[in-house]
CSV table of C-alpha atoms in Angstrom, one decimal:
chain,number,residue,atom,x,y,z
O,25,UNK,CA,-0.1,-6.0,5.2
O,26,UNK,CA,-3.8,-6.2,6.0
O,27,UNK,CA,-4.4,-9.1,8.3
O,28,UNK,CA,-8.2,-11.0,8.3
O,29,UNK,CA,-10.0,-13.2,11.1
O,30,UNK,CA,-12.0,-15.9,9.8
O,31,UNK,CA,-14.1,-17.1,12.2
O,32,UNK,CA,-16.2,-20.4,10.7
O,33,UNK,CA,-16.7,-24.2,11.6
O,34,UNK,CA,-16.4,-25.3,8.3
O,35,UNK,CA,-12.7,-26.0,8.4
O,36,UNK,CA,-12.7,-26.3,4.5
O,37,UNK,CA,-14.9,-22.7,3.8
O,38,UNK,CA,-11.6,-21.1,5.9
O,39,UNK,CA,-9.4,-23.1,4.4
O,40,UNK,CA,-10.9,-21.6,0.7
O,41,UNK,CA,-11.0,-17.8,2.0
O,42,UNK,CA,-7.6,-17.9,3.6
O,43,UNK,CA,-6.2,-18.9,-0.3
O,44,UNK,CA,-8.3,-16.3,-1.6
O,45,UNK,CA,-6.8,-13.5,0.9
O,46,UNK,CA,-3.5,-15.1,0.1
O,47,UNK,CA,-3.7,-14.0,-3.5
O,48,UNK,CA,-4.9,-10.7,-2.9
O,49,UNK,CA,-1.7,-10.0,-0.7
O,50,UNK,CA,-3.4,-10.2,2.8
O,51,UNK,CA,-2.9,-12.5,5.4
O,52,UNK,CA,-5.9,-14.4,7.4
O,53,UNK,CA,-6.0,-16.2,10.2
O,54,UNK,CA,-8.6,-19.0,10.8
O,55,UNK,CA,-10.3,-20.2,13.3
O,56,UNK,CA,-13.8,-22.8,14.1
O,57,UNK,CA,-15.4,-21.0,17.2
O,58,UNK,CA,-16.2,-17.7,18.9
O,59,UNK,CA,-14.7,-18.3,22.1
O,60,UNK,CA,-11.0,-19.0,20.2
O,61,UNK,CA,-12.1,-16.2,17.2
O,62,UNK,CA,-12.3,-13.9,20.7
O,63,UNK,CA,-8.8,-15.0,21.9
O,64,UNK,CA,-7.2,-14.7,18.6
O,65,UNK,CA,-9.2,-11.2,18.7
O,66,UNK,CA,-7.1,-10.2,22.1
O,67,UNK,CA,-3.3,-11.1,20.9
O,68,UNK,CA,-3.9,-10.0,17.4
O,69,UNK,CA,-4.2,-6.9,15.0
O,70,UNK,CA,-6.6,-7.5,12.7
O,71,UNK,CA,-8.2,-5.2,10.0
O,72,UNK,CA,-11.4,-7.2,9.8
O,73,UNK,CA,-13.2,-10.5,10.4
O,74,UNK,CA,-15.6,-12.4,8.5
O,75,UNK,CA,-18.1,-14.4,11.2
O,76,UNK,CA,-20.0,-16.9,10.3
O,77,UNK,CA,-24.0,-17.3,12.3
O,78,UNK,CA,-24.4,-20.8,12.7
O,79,UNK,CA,-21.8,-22.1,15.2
O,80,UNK,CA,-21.7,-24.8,17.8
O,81,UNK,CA,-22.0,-23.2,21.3
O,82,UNK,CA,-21.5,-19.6,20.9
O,83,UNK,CA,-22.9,-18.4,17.8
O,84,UNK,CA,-22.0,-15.5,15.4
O,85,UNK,CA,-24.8,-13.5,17.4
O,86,UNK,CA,-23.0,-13.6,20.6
O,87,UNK,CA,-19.7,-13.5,19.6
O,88,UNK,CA,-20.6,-10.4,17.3
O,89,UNK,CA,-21.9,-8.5,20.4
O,90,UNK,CA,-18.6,-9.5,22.5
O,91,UNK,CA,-16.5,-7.8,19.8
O,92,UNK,CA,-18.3,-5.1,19.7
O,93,UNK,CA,-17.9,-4.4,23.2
O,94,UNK,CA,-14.4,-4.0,23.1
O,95,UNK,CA,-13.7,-3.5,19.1
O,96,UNK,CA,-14.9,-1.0,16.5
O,97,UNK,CA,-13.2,-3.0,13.2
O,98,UNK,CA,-15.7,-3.9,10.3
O,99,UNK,CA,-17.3,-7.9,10.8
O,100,UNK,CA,-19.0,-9.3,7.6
O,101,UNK,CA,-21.1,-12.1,8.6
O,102,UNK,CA,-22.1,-14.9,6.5
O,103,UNK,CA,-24.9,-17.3,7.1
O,104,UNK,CA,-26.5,-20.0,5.3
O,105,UNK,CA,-30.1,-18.4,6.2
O,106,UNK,CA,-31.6,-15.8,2.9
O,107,UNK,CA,-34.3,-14.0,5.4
O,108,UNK,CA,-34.5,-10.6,6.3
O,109,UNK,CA,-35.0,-11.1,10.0
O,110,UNK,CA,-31.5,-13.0,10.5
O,111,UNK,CA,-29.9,-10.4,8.4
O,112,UNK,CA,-31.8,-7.4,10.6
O,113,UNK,CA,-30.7,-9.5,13.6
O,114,UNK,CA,-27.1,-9.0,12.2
O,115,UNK,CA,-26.7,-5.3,11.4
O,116,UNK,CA,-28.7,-4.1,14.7
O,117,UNK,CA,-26.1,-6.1,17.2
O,118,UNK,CA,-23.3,-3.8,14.8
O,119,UNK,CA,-22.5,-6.0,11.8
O,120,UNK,CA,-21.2,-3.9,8.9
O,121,UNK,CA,-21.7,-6.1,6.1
O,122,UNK,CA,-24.2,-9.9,5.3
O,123,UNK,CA,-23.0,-12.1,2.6
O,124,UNK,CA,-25.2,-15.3,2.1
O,125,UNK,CA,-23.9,-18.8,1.3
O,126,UNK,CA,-23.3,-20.1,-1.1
O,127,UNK,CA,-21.1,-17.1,-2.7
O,128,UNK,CA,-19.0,-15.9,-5.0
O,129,UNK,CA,-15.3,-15.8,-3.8
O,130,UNK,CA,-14.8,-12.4,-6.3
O,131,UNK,CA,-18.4,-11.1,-4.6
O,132,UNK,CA,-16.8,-12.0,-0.9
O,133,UNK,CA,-13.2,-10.4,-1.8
O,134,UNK,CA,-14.8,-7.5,-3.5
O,135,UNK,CA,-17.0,-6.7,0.0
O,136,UNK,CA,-13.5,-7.2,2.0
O,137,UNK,CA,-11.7,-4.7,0.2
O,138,UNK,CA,-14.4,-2.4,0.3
O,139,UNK,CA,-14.7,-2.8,4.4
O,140,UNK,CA,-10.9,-2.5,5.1
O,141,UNK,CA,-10.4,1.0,2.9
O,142,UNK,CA,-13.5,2.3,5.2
O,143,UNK,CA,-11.7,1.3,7.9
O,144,UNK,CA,-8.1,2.2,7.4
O,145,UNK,CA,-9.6,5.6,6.3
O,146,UNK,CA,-11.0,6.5,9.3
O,147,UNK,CA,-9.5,4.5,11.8
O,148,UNK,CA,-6.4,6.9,11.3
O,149,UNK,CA,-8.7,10.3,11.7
O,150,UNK,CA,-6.8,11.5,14.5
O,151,UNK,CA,-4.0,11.9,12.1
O,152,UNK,CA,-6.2,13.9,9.6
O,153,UNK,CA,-7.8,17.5,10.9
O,154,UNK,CA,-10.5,17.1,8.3
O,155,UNK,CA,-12.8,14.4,6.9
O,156,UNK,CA,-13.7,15.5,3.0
O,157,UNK,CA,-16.9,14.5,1.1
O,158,UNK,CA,-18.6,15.7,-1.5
O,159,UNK,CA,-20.0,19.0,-1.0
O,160,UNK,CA,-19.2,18.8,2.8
O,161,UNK,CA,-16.2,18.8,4.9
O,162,UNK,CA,-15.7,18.5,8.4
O,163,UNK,CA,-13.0,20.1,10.4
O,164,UNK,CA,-12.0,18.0,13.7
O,165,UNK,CA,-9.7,20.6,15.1
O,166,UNK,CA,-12.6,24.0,14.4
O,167,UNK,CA,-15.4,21.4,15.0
O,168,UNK,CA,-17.2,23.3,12.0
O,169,UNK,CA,-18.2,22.1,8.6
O,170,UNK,CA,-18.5,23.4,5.4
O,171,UNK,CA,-21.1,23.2,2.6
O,172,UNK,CA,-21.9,24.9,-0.8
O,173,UNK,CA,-23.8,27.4,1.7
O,174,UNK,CA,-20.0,28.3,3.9
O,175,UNK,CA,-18.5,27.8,6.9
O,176,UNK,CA,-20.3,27.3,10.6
O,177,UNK,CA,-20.5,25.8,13.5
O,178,UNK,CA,-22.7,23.3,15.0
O,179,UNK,CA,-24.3,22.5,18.7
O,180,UNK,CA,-22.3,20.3,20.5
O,181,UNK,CA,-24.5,17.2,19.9
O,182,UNK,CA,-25.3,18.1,16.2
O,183,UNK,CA,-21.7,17.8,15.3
O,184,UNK,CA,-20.9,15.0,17.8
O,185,UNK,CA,-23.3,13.0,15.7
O,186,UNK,CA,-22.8,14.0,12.4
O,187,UNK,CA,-18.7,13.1,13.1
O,188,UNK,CA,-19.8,9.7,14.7
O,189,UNK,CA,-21.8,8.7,11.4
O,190,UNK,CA,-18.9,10.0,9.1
O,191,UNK,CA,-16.4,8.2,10.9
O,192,UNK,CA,-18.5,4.8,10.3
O,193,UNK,CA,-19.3,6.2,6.4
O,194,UNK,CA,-21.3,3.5,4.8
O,195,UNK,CA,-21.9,1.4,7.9
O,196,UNK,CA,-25.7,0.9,9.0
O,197,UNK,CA,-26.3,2.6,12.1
O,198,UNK,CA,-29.1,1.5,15.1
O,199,UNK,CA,-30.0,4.5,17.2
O,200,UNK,CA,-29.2,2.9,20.0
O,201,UNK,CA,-25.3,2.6,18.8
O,202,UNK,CA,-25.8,6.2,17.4
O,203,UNK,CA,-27.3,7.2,20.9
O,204,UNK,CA,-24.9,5.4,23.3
O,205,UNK,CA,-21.9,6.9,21.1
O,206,UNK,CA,-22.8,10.5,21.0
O,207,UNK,CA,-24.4,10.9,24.2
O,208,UNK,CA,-22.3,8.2,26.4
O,209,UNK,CA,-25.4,6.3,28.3
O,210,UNK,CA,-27.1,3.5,28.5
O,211,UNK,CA,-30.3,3.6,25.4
O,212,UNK,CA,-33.6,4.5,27.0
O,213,UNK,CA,-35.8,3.2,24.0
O,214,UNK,CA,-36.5,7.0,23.3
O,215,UNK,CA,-35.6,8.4,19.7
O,216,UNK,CA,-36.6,11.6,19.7
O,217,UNK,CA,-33.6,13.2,20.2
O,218,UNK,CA,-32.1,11.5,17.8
O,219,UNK,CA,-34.8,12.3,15.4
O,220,UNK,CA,-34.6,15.6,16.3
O,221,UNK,CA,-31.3,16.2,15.5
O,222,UNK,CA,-31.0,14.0,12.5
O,223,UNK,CA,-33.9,16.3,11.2
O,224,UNK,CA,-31.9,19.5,12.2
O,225,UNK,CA,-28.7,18.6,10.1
O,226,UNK,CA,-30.6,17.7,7.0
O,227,UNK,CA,-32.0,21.5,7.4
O,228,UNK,CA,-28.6,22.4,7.3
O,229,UNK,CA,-26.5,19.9,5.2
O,230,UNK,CA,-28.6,18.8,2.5
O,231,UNK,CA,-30.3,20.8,-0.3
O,232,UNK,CA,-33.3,18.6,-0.3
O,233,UNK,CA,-33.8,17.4,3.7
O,234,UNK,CA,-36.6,15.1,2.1
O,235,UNK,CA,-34.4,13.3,0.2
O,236,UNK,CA,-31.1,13.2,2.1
O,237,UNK,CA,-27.4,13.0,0.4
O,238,UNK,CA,-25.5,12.5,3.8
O,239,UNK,CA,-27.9,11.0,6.1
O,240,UNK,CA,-29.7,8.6,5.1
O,241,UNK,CA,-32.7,6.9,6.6
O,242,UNK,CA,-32.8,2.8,7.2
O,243,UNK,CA,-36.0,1.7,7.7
O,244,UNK,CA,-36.6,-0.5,10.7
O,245,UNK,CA,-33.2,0.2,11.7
O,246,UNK,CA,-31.3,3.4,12.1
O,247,UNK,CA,-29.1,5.4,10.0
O,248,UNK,CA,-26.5,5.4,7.6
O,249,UNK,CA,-23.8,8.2,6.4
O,250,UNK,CA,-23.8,7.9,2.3
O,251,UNK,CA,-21.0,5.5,0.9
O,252,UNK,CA,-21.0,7.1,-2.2
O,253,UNK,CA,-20.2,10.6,-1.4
């Protein structure tokens, strides 16, 4: 049974979500601060968590960016606050989904089935030699792909990066995640070689590199590996 954090002060919002959960045949698990959402976090499997912003003392920010040094699992965030910069703020410290209050419980259930399948699916891809989209797969073991034009190899890096972004399918990507990933150091603030290869794989992947079915471009941000294919 899938198994939800809820990380929130407002004891009656958690409260509300852990029913929902309940009917949907999960289990949640709530609690009012990041430093006890971080120790629940250490005893306990969890298949995602929903963190609110706007907590006394440490705030959804900070506690965001303490579970992603040490976790990988998708974090919806919801804040009370409709602005593009909080929500920026959000996704570049490794949030994989914003919801807004007030919501829409069948809105907030619909994005929390959506992040666990994208989880469950690739957090067991050591089990499965091959990751299949459409038009493309990826083969793990060979460390080749395949497209409508056959079957090759890639450089080292090209293919590091391309498995990094379809292991986090649908998830929005900052370079500096992307970069620290693939290439294991610290971010130096310089994209190019990102950009480079990014531009390299369209050549290869895509029919039209302009406009991109795999990798797509996030504005201000970084990148993102197509949800829908």
């Amino acid at each position: 049974m899938n198994r939800i954090l809820v990380i929130d002060d407002d004891k009656s919002l958690c409260a509300l979500i852990q029913r929902s959960v309940s009917q949907e045949g999960m289990e949640a698990d709530a609690c009012h601060s990041g430093s006890d959402g971080l120790h629940l976090l250490e005893k306990g499997h969890y298949q995602l968590v929903i963190l609110d912003v706007m907590m006394p003392g440490m705030d959804g920010y900070e506690t965001l960016e303490k579970i992603r040094g040490k976790s990988s699992l998708p974090i919806l965030m919801l804040t009370s606050k409709d602005d593009s910069a909080s929500k920026v703020r959000g996704l570049r410290a490794g949030a994989d989904d914003y919801l807004t209050k007030p919501f829409h419980l069948e809105e907030l259930m619909a994005r929390v089935h959506s992040l666990i399948r994208r989880y469950t699916r690739f957090d067991r891809v050591e089990e499965e030699p091959r990751l299949e989209f459409d038009g493309l797969t990826i083969d793990l073991d060979q460390r080749t792909i395949t497209t409508g034009q056959g079957c090759f190899s890639l450089p080292p890096k090209e293919f590091d990066l391309l498995l990094f972004c379809a292991k986090n399918q649908g998830k929005i990507l900052t370079k500096q995640r992307i970069y620290e990933a693939v290439w294991g150091e610290p971010y130096v603030y310089d994209d190019s070689n990102i950009m480079a290869i990014i531009s390299r794989l369209r050549k290869k992947l895509e029919q039209d590199p302009g406009h991109p079915k795999y990798l797509q471009t996030v504005k201000g941000i970084g990148y993102r590996f197509n949800k829908e294919v």
